[in-house]
PDB file of C-alpha atoms in Angstrom:
ATOM      1  CA  MET I   1     128.969 110.840  75.699  1.00  0.00           C
ATOM      2  CA  LYS I   2     130.267 111.228  79.243  1.00  0.00           C
ATOM      3  CA  GLY I   3     128.489 113.902  81.269  1.00  0.00           C
ATOM      4  CA  MET I   4     125.553 114.021  78.842  1.00  0.00           C
ATOM      5  CA  ALA I   5     122.119 112.697  79.772  1.00  0.00           C
ATOM      6  CA  ILE I   6     120.707 113.261  76.268  1.00  0.00           C
ATOM      7  CA  VAL I   7     122.353 113.514  72.854  1.00  0.00           C
ATOM      8  CA  ALA I   8     120.187 114.124  69.784  1.00  0.00           C
ATOM      9  CA  GLU I   9     121.740 114.323  66.335  1.00  0.00           C
ATOM     10  CA  GLY I  10     119.721 115.118  63.215  1.00  0.00           C
ATOM     11  CA  LEU I  11     116.370 114.218  64.797  1.00  0.00           C
ATOM     12  CA  ARG I  12     113.608 114.287  62.183  1.00  0.00           C
ATOM     13  CA  LYS I  13     109.957 113.237  62.382  1.00  0.00           C
ATOM     14  CA  THR I  14     107.233 113.685  59.766  1.00  0.00           C
ATOM     15  CA  TYR I  15     103.520 112.949  59.609  1.00  0.00           C
ATOM     16  CA  GLY I  16     102.653 112.653  55.938  1.00  0.00           C
ATOM     17  CA  ASN I  17     103.598 115.986  54.380  1.00  0.00           C
ATOM     18  CA  LEU I  18     103.950 117.687  57.771  1.00  0.00           C
ATOM     19  CA  VAL I  19     107.513 118.012  59.058  1.00  0.00           C
ATOM     20  CA  ALA I  20     107.085 118.120  62.839  1.00  0.00           C
ATOM     21  CA  VAL I  21     110.793 117.960  63.727  1.00  0.00           C
ATOM     22  CA  ASP I  22     113.289 118.958  61.057  1.00  0.00           C
ATOM     23  CA  GLY I  23     116.770 117.552  61.692  1.00  0.00           C
ATOM     24  CA  ILE I  24     117.515 119.100  65.092  1.00  0.00           C
ATOM     25  CA  SER I  25     120.628 118.398  67.186  1.00  0.00           C
ATOM     26  CA  PHE I  26     121.261 119.233  70.847  1.00  0.00           C
ATOM     27  CA  ASP I  27     122.496 117.725  74.094  1.00  0.00           C
ATOM     28  CA  VAL I  28     121.408 117.855  77.730  1.00  0.00           C
ATOM     29  CA  ARG I  29     123.947 117.705  80.540  1.00  0.00           C
ATOM     30  CA  GLU I  30     123.610 115.540  83.596  1.00  0.00           C
ATOM     31  CA  ASN I  31     121.974 117.264  86.605  1.00  0.00           C
ATOM     32  CA  GLU I  32     120.686 120.097  84.399  1.00  0.00           C
ATOM     33  CA  ILE I  33     117.215 121.593  84.142  1.00  0.00           C
ATOM     34  CA  PHE I  34     116.872 121.899  80.382  1.00  0.00           C
ATOM     35  CA  GLY I  35     113.886 123.675  78.864  1.00  0.00           C
ATOM     36  CA  VAL I  36     112.236 123.605  75.438  1.00  0.00           C
ATOM     37  CA  VAL I  37     109.919 126.430  74.390  1.00  0.00           C
ATOM     38  CA  GLY I  38     108.112 127.189  71.158  1.00  0.00           C
ATOM     39  CA  PRO I  39     104.734 128.102  69.680  1.00  0.00           C
ATOM     40  CA  ASN I  40     101.897 125.602  69.405  1.00  0.00           C
ATOM     41  CA  GLY I  41     102.793 123.084  66.728  1.00  0.00           C
ATOM     42  CA  ALA I  42     106.504 123.897  66.872  1.00  0.00           C
ATOM     43  CA  GLY I  43     107.484 120.268  67.516  1.00  0.00           C
ATOM     44  CA  LYS I  44     108.060 120.292  71.280  1.00  0.00           C
ATOM     45  CA  THR I  45     105.847 117.348  72.185  1.00  0.00           C
ATOM     46  CA  THR I  46     107.010 115.270  69.209  1.00  0.00           C
ATOM     47  CA  THR I  47     110.612 115.886  70.282  1.00  0.00           C
ATOM     48  CA  ILE I  48     110.033 114.861  73.885  1.00  0.00           C
ATOM     49  CA  GLU I  49     108.040 111.773  72.830  1.00  0.00           C
ATOM     50  CA  CYS I  50     110.907 110.640  70.592  1.00  0.00           C
ATOM     51  CA  LEU I  51     113.330 111.062  73.480  1.00  0.00           C
ATOM     52  CA  GLU I  52     111.051 109.077  75.780  1.00  0.00           C
ATOM     53  CA  GLY I  53     110.729 106.274  73.257  1.00  0.00           C
ATOM     54  CA  LEU I  54     107.004 106.873  72.716  1.00  0.00           C
ATOM     55  CA  ARG I  55     107.570 107.721  69.042  1.00  0.00           C
ATOM     56  CA  SER I  56     110.177 106.523  66.565  1.00  0.00           C
ATOM     57  CA  PRO I  57     111.971 109.269  64.633  1.00  0.00           C
ATOM     58  CA  ASP I  58     112.307 108.904  60.873  1.00  0.00           C
ATOM     59  CA  GLU I  59     115.939 109.954  60.918  1.00  0.00           C
ATOM     60  CA  GLY I  60     118.678 110.813  63.398  1.00  0.00           C
ATOM     61  CA  ARG I  61     120.523 109.335  66.347  1.00  0.00           C
ATOM     62  CA  LEU I  62     119.368 109.449  69.963  1.00  0.00           C
ATOM     63  CA  SER I  63     121.288 108.563  73.089  1.00  0.00           C
ATOM     64  CA  ILE I  64     119.316 108.767  76.343  1.00  0.00           C
ATOM     65  CA  LEU I  65     121.462 107.892  79.372  1.00  0.00           C
ATOM     66  CA  GLY I  66     123.686 106.087  76.875  1.00  0.00           C
ATOM     67  CA  LEU I  67     120.787 104.012  75.505  1.00  0.00           C
ATOM     68  CA  ASP I  68     118.923 104.009  72.197  1.00  0.00           C
ATOM     69  CA  PRO I  69     115.218 104.440  73.039  1.00  0.00           C
ATOM     70  CA  ARG I  70     114.214 102.445  69.938  1.00  0.00           C
ATOM     71  CA  ARG I  71     116.350  99.379  70.600  1.00  0.00           C
ATOM     72  CA  GLU I  72     116.737  99.548  74.382  1.00  0.00           C
ATOM     73  CA  GLY I  73     113.374 100.962  75.400  1.00  0.00           C
ATOM     74  CA  ARG I  74     112.677  98.463  78.182  1.00  0.00           C
ATOM     75  CA  GLU I  75     115.978  99.177  79.929  1.00  0.00           C
ATOM     76  CA  LEU I  76     115.571 102.920  79.399  1.00  0.00           C
ATOM     77  CA  ARG I  77     112.112 102.995  80.977  1.00  0.00           C
ATOM     78  CA  GLU I  78     113.601 101.612  84.187  1.00  0.00           C
ATOM     79  CA  ARG I  79     115.845 104.688  84.412  1.00  0.00           C
ATOM     80  CA  ILE I  80     113.585 107.573  83.345  1.00  0.00           C
ATOM     81  CA  GLY I  81     110.444 109.190  84.734  1.00  0.00           C
ATOM     82  CA  VAL I  82     107.765 110.699  82.510  1.00  0.00           C
ATOM     83  CA  GLN I  83     105.003 113.214  83.222  1.00  0.00           C
ATOM     84  CA  LEU I  84     102.920 113.484  80.061  1.00  0.00           C
ATOM     85  CA  GLN I  85     101.280 116.666  78.785  1.00  0.00           C
ATOM     86  CA  SER I  86      97.860 115.061  79.177  1.00  0.00           C
ATOM     87  CA  SER I  87      97.432 112.458  81.917  1.00  0.00           C
ATOM     88  CA  ALA I  88      94.529 110.939  83.797  1.00  0.00           C
ATOM     89  CA  LEU I  89      93.721 108.226  86.308  1.00  0.00           C
ATOM     90  CA  PRO I  90      90.465 106.476  87.223  1.00  0.00           C
ATOM     91  CA  ASP I  91      88.356 108.760  89.415  1.00  0.00           C
ATOM     92  CA  ASP I  92      88.084 106.215  92.229  1.00  0.00           C
ATOM     93  CA  ILE I  93      91.733 105.183  92.488  1.00  0.00           C
ATOM     94  CA  LYS I  94      93.330 106.398  95.710  1.00  0.00           C
ATOM     95  CA  VAL I  95      96.666 108.165  95.843  1.00  0.00           C
ATOM     96  CA  ARG I  96      98.402 105.286  97.629  1.00  0.00           C
ATOM     97  CA  GLU I  97      96.847 102.774  95.218  1.00  0.00           C
ATOM     98  CA  ALA I  98      98.119 104.682  92.197  1.00  0.00           C
ATOM     99  CA  LEU I  99     101.642 104.857  93.637  1.00  0.00           C
ATOM    100  CA  GLY I 100     101.594 101.163  94.531  1.00  0.00           C
ATOM    101  CA  LEU I 101     100.351 100.250  91.055  1.00  0.00           C
ATOM    102  CA  PHE I 102     103.009 102.274  89.254  1.00  0.00           C
ATOM    103  CA  ALA I 103     105.740 100.952  91.554  1.00  0.00           C
ATOM    104  CA  SER I 104     104.771  97.425  90.516  1.00  0.00           C
ATOM    105  CA  PHE I 105     105.739  98.224  86.917  1.00  0.00           C
ATOM    106  CA  TYR I 106     109.459  98.431  87.763  1.00  0.00           C
ATOM    107  CA  ARG I 107     112.026  95.812  88.664  1.00  0.00           C
ATOM    108  CA  LYS I 108     113.566  97.962  91.391  1.00  0.00           C
ATOM    109  CA  PRO I 109     111.038 100.580  92.499  1.00  0.00           C
ATOM    110  CA  ALA I 110     111.870 103.134  95.142  1.00  0.00           C
ATOM    111  CA  ASP I 111     109.923 103.302  98.394  1.00  0.00           C
ATOM    112  CA  TRP I 112     107.100 105.606  97.328  1.00  0.00           C
ATOM    113  CA  ARG I 113     105.957 106.498 100.839  1.00  0.00           C
ATOM    114  CA  PRO I 114     108.563 109.266 101.340  1.00  0.00           C
ATOM    115  CA  LEU I 115     107.282 110.842  98.116  1.00  0.00           C
ATOM    116  CA  LEU I 116     103.975 111.552  99.844  1.00  0.00           C
ATOM    117  CA  ASP I 117     105.740 113.763 102.385  1.00  0.00           C
ATOM    118  CA  ALA I 118     108.146 115.292  99.865  1.00  0.00           C
ATOM    119  CA  LEU I 119     105.329 116.289  97.525  1.00  0.00           C
ATOM    120  CA  GLY I 120     102.805 117.392 100.137  1.00  0.00           C
ATOM    121  CA  LEU I 121     100.431 114.476  99.597  1.00  0.00           C
ATOM    122  CA  ALA I 122     100.720 112.687 102.936  1.00  0.00           C
ATOM    123  CA  ASP I 123      97.276 113.800 104.075  1.00  0.00           C
ATOM    124  CA  LYS I 124      95.799 112.743 100.722  1.00  0.00           C
ATOM    125  CA  ARG I 125      97.095 109.170 100.645  1.00  0.00           C
ATOM    126  CA  ASP I 126      93.559 107.753 100.944  1.00  0.00           C
ATOM    127  CA  ALA I 127      91.870 110.397  98.802  1.00  0.00           C
ATOM    128  CA  PRO I 128      90.420 109.328  95.418  1.00  0.00           C
ATOM    129  CA  PHE I 129      91.909 110.962  92.350  1.00  0.00           C
ATOM    130  CA  ALA I 130      88.663 112.796  91.555  1.00  0.00           C
ATOM    131  CA  LYS I 131      88.779 114.628  94.893  1.00  0.00           C
ATOM    132  CA  LEU I 132      92.240 116.127  94.339  1.00  0.00           C
ATOM    133  CA  SER I 133      92.762 119.748  93.313  1.00  0.00           C
ATOM    134  CA  GLY I 134      94.558 120.574  90.067  1.00  0.00           C
ATOM    135  CA  GLY I 135      97.829 121.208  91.887  1.00  0.00           C
ATOM    136  CA  GLN I 136      97.495 117.986  93.910  1.00  0.00           C
ATOM    137  CA  LYS I 137      96.877 115.978  90.742  1.00  0.00           C
ATOM    138  CA  GLN I 138     100.017 117.451  89.182  1.00  0.00           C
ATOM    139  CA  ARG I 139     102.017 116.595  92.302  1.00  0.00           C
ATOM    140  CA  LEU I 140     100.678 113.042  92.110  1.00  0.00           C
ATOM    141  CA  PHE I 141     101.788 112.749  88.487  1.00  0.00           C
ATOM    142  CA  ILE I 142     105.247 113.941  89.519  1.00  0.00           C
ATOM    143  CA  ALA I 143     105.268 111.324  92.274  1.00  0.00           C
ATOM    144  CA  LEU I 144     104.340 108.658  89.710  1.00  0.00           C
ATOM    145  CA  ALA I 145     107.198 109.865  87.496  1.00  0.00           C
ATOM    146  CA  LEU I 146     109.607 109.528  90.439  1.00  0.00           C
ATOM    147  CA  VAL I 147     108.417 106.202  91.818  1.00  0.00           C
ATOM    148  CA  ASN I 148     111.301 104.315  90.152  1.00  0.00           C
ATOM    149  CA  ASP I 149     113.920 106.822  91.411  1.00  0.00           C
ATOM    150  CA  PRO I 150     114.827 107.833  87.827  1.00  0.00           C
ATOM    151  CA  GLU I 151     118.050 109.465  86.708  1.00  0.00           C
ATOM    152  CA  LEU I 152     116.243 111.594  84.114  1.00  0.00           C
ATOM    153  CA  VAL I 153     112.747 113.122  84.441  1.00  0.00           C
ATOM    154  CA  PHE I 154     110.650 114.407  81.527  1.00  0.00           C
ATOM    155  CA  LEU I 155     108.040 117.049  82.382  1.00  0.00           C
ATOM    156  CA  ASP I 156     105.772 118.076  79.496  1.00  0.00           C
ATOM    157  CA  GLU I 157     103.789 121.296  80.109  1.00  0.00           C
ATOM    158  CA  LEU I 158     103.847 120.645  83.847  1.00  0.00           C
ATOM    159  CA  THR I 159     102.057 123.773  85.067  1.00  0.00           C
ATOM    160  CA  THR I 160      99.490 124.395  82.317  1.00  0.00           C
ATOM    161  CA  GLY I 161      96.158 125.301  83.901  1.00  0.00           C
ATOM    162  CA  LEU I 162      97.512 125.898  87.395  1.00  0.00           C
ATOM    163  CA  ASP I 163      97.010 129.127  89.317  1.00  0.00           C
ATOM    164  CA  PRO I 164     100.084 131.278  90.115  1.00  0.00           C
ATOM    165  CA  HIS I 165     100.488 129.902  93.646  1.00  0.00           C
ATOM    166  CA  ALA I 166     100.346 126.286  92.461  1.00  0.00           C
ATOM    167  CA  ARG I 167     102.728 127.101  89.608  1.00  0.00           C
ATOM    168  CA  ARG I 168     105.340 128.543  91.969  1.00  0.00           C
ATOM    169  CA  ALA I 169     104.979 125.489  94.210  1.00  0.00           C
ATOM    170  CA  MET I 170     105.680 123.299  91.166  1.00  0.00           C
ATOM    171  CA  TRP I 171     108.809 125.304  90.431  1.00  0.00           C
ATOM    172  CA  ASP I 172     110.108 124.509  93.910  1.00  0.00           C
ATOM    173  CA  LEU I 173     109.384 120.830  93.285  1.00  0.00           C
ATOM    174  CA  VAL I 174     111.306 120.875  90.004  1.00  0.00           C
ATOM    175  CA  ARG I 175     114.299 122.479  91.707  1.00  0.00           C
ATOM    176  CA  SER I 176     114.154 119.873  94.470  1.00  0.00           C
ATOM    177  CA  ILE I 177     114.225 117.092  91.858  1.00  0.00           C
ATOM    178  CA  ARG I 178     117.379 118.634  90.348  1.00  0.00           C
ATOM    179  CA  ASP I 179     118.876 119.066  93.807  1.00  0.00           C
ATOM    180  CA  ARG I 180     118.452 115.316  94.367  1.00  0.00           C
ATOM    181  CA  GLY I 181     120.904 114.729  91.526  1.00  0.00           C
ATOM    182  CA  LYS I 182     118.364 114.202  88.730  1.00  0.00           C
ATOM    183  CA  THR I 183     118.360 115.651  85.237  1.00  0.00           C
ATOM    184  CA  VAL I 184     115.136 117.446  84.274  1.00  0.00           C
ATOM    185  CA  PHE I 185     113.933 117.943  80.698  1.00  0.00           C
ATOM    186  CA  LEU I 186     110.850 120.147  80.523  1.00  0.00           C
ATOM    187  CA  THR I 187     108.673 121.803  77.930  1.00  0.00           C
ATOM    188  CA  THR I 188     106.635 124.867  78.819  1.00  0.00           C
ATOM    189  CA  HIS I 189     104.535 127.651  77.339  1.00  0.00           C
ATOM    190  CA  TYR I 190     105.461 129.997  80.181  1.00  0.00           C
ATOM    191  CA  MET I 191     108.586 132.035  79.443  1.00  0.00           C
ATOM    192  CA  GLU I 192     108.783 133.174  83.057  1.00  0.00           C
ATOM    193  CA  GLU I 193     108.900 129.514  84.065  1.00  0.00           C
ATOM    194  CA  ALA I 194     111.718 128.680  81.657  1.00  0.00           C
ATOM    195  CA  GLU I 195     113.678 131.749  82.736  1.00  0.00           C
ATOM    196  CA  ALA I 196     113.273 130.921  86.436  1.00  0.00           C
ATOM    197  CA  LEU I 197     114.091 127.215  86.231  1.00  0.00           C
ATOM    198  CA  CYS I 198     116.290 126.351  83.290  1.00  0.00           C
ATOM    199  CA  GLY I 199     120.046 126.365  83.029  1.00  0.00           C
ATOM    200  CA  ARG I 200     119.660 126.367  79.256  1.00  0.00           C
ATOM    201  CA  VAL I 201     116.685 126.885  76.963  1.00  0.00           C
ATOM    202  CA  LEU I 202     116.123 125.521  73.462  1.00  0.00           C
ATOM    203  CA  VAL I 203     113.805 127.647  71.325  1.00  0.00           C
ATOM    204  CA  ILE I 204     112.142 125.618  68.567  1.00  0.00           C
ATOM    205  CA  ASP I 205     109.914 126.928  65.788  1.00  0.00           C
ATOM    206  CA  ARG I 206     108.382 125.040  62.860  1.00  0.00           C
ATOM    207  CA  GLY I 207     110.426 121.984  63.776  1.00  0.00           C
ATOM    208  CA  ARG I 208     113.787 123.739  63.762  1.00  0.00           C
ATOM    209  CA  ILE I 209     116.069 125.110  66.463  1.00  0.00           C
ATOM    210  CA  VAL I 210     116.289 128.890  66.347  1.00  0.00           C
ATOM    211  CA  ALA I 211     118.298 129.373  69.565  1.00  0.00           C
ATOM    212  CA  LEU I 212     119.914 127.402  72.381  1.00  0.00           C
ATOM    213  CA  ASP I 213     121.657 129.055  75.324  1.00  0.00           C
ATOM    214  CA  THR I 214     121.230 130.208  78.906  1.00  0.00           C
ATOM    215  CA  PRO I 215     118.290 132.553  79.503  1.00  0.00           C
ATOM    216  CA  ASP I 216     120.657 135.388  80.440  1.00  0.00           C
ATOM    217  CA  GLU I 217     122.704 134.966  77.262  1.00  0.00           C
ATOM    218  CA  LEU I 218     119.622 134.795  75.051  1.00  0.00           C
ATOM    219  CA  ILE I 219     118.353 138.028  76.603  1.00  0.00           C
ATOM    220  CA  ARG I 220     121.753 139.697  76.232  1.00  0.00           C
ATOM    221  CA  ARG I 221     121.966 138.729  72.565  1.00  0.00           C
ATOM    222  CA  LEU I 222     118.571 140.267  71.912  1.00  0.00           C
ATOM    223  CA  GLY I 223     120.350 143.577  72.419  1.00  0.00           C
ATOM    224  CA  GLU I 224     117.320 145.668  73.305  1.00  0.00           C
ATOM    225  CA  GLY I 225     118.759 147.136  76.494  1.00  0.00           C
ATOM    226  CA  THR I 226     116.485 148.932  78.963  1.00  0.00           C
ATOM    227  CA  ARG I 227     112.978 150.234  78.312  1.00  0.00           C
ATOM    228  CA  ILE I 228     111.775 153.403  80.036  1.00  0.00           C
ATOM    229  CA  VAL I 229     108.002 153.712  80.074  1.00  0.00           C
ATOM    230  CA  PHE I 230     106.130 156.841  81.133  1.00  0.00           C
ATOM    231  CA  ALA I 231     102.934 158.782  80.527  1.00  0.00           C
ATOM    232  CA  ALA I 232     103.445 162.232  78.978  1.00  0.00           C
ATOM    233  CA  ASP I 233     101.054 165.139  79.225  1.00  0.00           C
ATOM    234  CA  GLU I 234      99.853 167.076  76.200  1.00  0.00           C
ATOM    235  CA  GLY I 235     102.579 169.034  74.524  1.00  0.00           C
ATOM    236  CA  TYR I 236     105.200 166.273  74.670  1.00  0.00           C
ATOM    237  CA  ASP I 237     107.539 166.564  71.689  1.00  0.00           C
ATOM    238  CA  PRO I 238     108.288 163.069  70.235  1.00  0.00           C
ATOM    239  CA  THR I 239     111.647 164.293  68.905  1.00  0.00           C
ATOM    240  CA  LEU I 240     112.756 165.529  72.327  1.00  0.00           C
ATOM    241  CA  LEU I 241     114.644 162.381  73.358  1.00  0.00           C
ATOM    242  CA  GLY I 242     116.030 161.426  69.953  1.00  0.00           C
ATOM    243  CA  LYS I 243     119.464 162.907  70.653  1.00  0.00           C
ATOM    244  CA  VAL I 244     119.849 161.620  74.216  1.00  0.00           C
ATOM    245  CA  PRO I 245     122.991 159.416  74.354  1.00  0.00           C
ATOM    246  CA  GLY I 246     122.097 155.739  74.460  1.00  0.00           C
ATOM    247  CA  VAL I 247     118.528 156.061  73.130  1.00  0.00           C
ATOM    248  CA  VAL I 248     117.971 153.703  70.184  1.00  0.00           C
ATOM    249  CA  LYS I 249     114.182 153.673  69.786  1.00  0.00           C
ATOM    250  CA  ILE I 250     111.190 155.778  70.835  1.00  0.00           C
ATOM    251  CA  GLU I 251     107.610 154.538  70.561  1.00  0.00           C
ATOM    252  CA  GLN I 252     104.443 156.448  71.406  1.00  0.00           C
ATOM    253  CA  ASP I 253     100.866 155.250  71.708  1.00  0.00           C
ATOM    254  CA  GLY I 254      98.662 158.131  72.738  1.00  0.00           C
ATOM    255  CA  GLY I 255     100.154 159.509  75.926  1.00  0.00           C
ATOM    256  CA  ARG I 256     102.221 156.362  76.636  1.00  0.00           C
ATOM    257  CA  VAL I 257     105.873 156.648  75.653  1.00  0.00           C
ATOM    258  CA  VAL I 258     108.385 153.782  75.529  1.00  0.00           C
ATOM    259  CA  VAL I 259     112.062 154.689  75.216  1.00  0.00           C
ATOM    260  CA  THR I 260     114.516 151.859  74.502  1.00  0.00           C
ATOM    261  CA  GLY I 261     118.235 152.300  74.937  1.00  0.00           C
ATOM    262  CA  THR I 262     121.478 151.237  76.577  1.00  0.00           C
ATOM    263  CA  GLY I 263     123.891 152.606  79.132  1.00  0.00           C
ATOM    264  CA  ASP I 264     124.093 152.832  82.917  1.00  0.00           C
ATOM    265  CA  ARG I 265     122.975 156.477  82.904  1.00  0.00           C
ATOM    266  CA  LEU I 266     120.123 156.089  80.427  1.00  0.00           C
ATOM    267  CA  VAL I 267     117.345 156.748  82.954  1.00  0.00           C
ATOM    268  CA  VAL I 268     119.096 159.796  84.410  1.00  0.00           C
ATOM    269  CA  LEU I 269     119.720 161.282  80.959  1.00  0.00           C
ATOM    270  CA  VAL I 270     116.117 160.763  79.839  1.00  0.00           C
ATOM    271  CA  VAL I 271     114.674 162.281  83.020  1.00  0.00           C
ATOM    272  CA  ASN I 272     117.070 165.251  82.804  1.00  0.00           C
ATOM    273  CA  ALA I 273     116.089 165.871  79.173  1.00  0.00           C
ATOM    274  CA  LEU I 274     112.390 165.806  80.012  1.00  0.00           C
ATOM    275  CA  ASP I 275     112.932 168.121  82.968  1.00  0.00           C
ATOM    276  CA  ALA I 276     115.088 170.557  80.979  1.00  0.00           C
ATOM    277  CA  ALA I 277     112.350 170.821  78.340  1.00  0.00           C
ATOM    278  CA  GLY I 278     109.706 171.427  80.984  1.00  0.00           C
ATOM    279  CA  THR I 279     107.842 168.268  79.954  1.00  0.00           C
ATOM    280  CA  ARG I 280     105.463 166.939  82.558  1.00  0.00           C
ATOM    281  CA  PHE I 281     105.423 163.148  82.901  1.00  0.00           C
ATOM    282  CA  ARG I 282     104.185 160.558  85.385  1.00  0.00           C
ATOM    283  CA  ASP I 283     104.195 156.837  86.156  1.00  0.00           C
ATOM    284  CA  LEU I 284     107.764 156.406  84.969  1.00  0.00           C
ATOM    285  CA  ARG I 285     109.178 152.900  85.308  1.00  0.00           C
ATOM    286  CA  THR I 286     111.976 150.860  83.804  1.00  0.00           C
ATOM    287  CA  GLU I 287     111.722 147.422  82.208  1.00  0.00           C
ATOM    288  CA  ARG I 288     114.440 145.041  81.113  1.00  0.00           C
ATOM    289  CA  PRO I 289     113.970 142.496  78.321  1.00  0.00           C
ATOM    290  CA  ASP I 290     113.053 139.001  79.442  1.00  0.00           C
ATOM    291  CA  LEU I 291     112.761 135.596  77.839  1.00  0.00           C
ATOM    292  CA  GLU I 292     109.311 136.435  76.496  1.00  0.00           C
ATOM    293  CA  ASP I 293     110.848 139.232  74.434  1.00  0.00           C
ATOM    294  CA  VAL I 294     113.383 136.731  73.071  1.00  0.00           C
ATOM    295  CA  PHE I 295     110.611 134.242  72.286  1.00  0.00           C
ATOM    296  CA  LEU I 296     108.579 136.806  70.366  1.00  0.00           C
ATOM    297  CA  ALA I 297     111.625 138.006  68.456  1.00  0.00           C
ATOM    298  CA  LEU I 298     112.642 134.494  67.435  1.00  0.00           C
ATOM    299  CA  THR I 299     109.432 132.671  66.611  1.00  0.00           C
ATOM    300  CA  GLN I 300     106.619 132.973  64.109  1.00  0.00           C
ATOM    301  CA  GLU I 301     104.474 134.465  66.877  1.00  0.00           C
ATOM    302  CA  GLY I 302     106.859 137.414  66.729  1.00  0.00           C
ATOM    303  CA  LYS I 303     107.257 137.275  62.910  1.00  0.00           C
ATOM    304  CA  GLY I 304     110.350 135.072  63.139  1.00  0.00           C
ATOM    305  CA  GLY I 305     114.039 135.801  63.231  1.00  0.00           C
ATOM    306  CA  ARG I 306     117.195 134.677  64.957  1.00  0.00           C
ATOM    307  CA  VAL I 307     119.185 135.893  67.935  1.00  0.00           C
TER     308      VAL I 307
END
């Protein structure tokens, strides 16, 4: 299909009695960062491995860059890059040796030397793999996935185990890959990561798709509005805010109160009601729903459901 890097129709994969992927269908547009999120065991890795040609689905049709990964795997591997969820190299292999080795696997490899500069590894070209930090190892695996100048890059749990600074650096790298005209397909456990990077996000649970849309639209459809959180002193009346226009839910845990509602004037109305009643409060802040709220509402980790 023109303009589509990936088309999956009725993808199904089982292991004995376990249904890992249960007849899912979706597409990924060219030059898109497309994310897949879901609980452990939801089917994310099985899905990405079927797309990469590492596993054969039991049922369904796959088109990856117009190719069938089962019948045209050799040609497909020349055009995709893959960073696996769990990867390793010999401790003694040097960065430049690893890049040279992987480049030799392709008929038309790209010049890997510019990748050293682009990925911040130029000063590590002669360093052995064992001497690299976690973030440097991840950057090397990205470089190995890009050594054939692929059209489509698969990144499976790219930032797991990295500290916040290294994770943000990886986000910049992913954006730069997209900006070079590539399509990026990534799985992640970090909702903040999916929200920051992805044009669209597929939420999968127990092998089935429960949502697929832009992060903003998924959050909007959750419909929870704004949360106002504050600490109330003794004497706070839990029924006080029940009639404030726009308030839809009030939760209290000890002295911590969470008011959920909608409307541009919600905060002003809540504060005015507290003030009019002479209620003393502190540490007031507002929170808006994010992709983590959507994830918890949709998946078994949040008792399931659909948005």
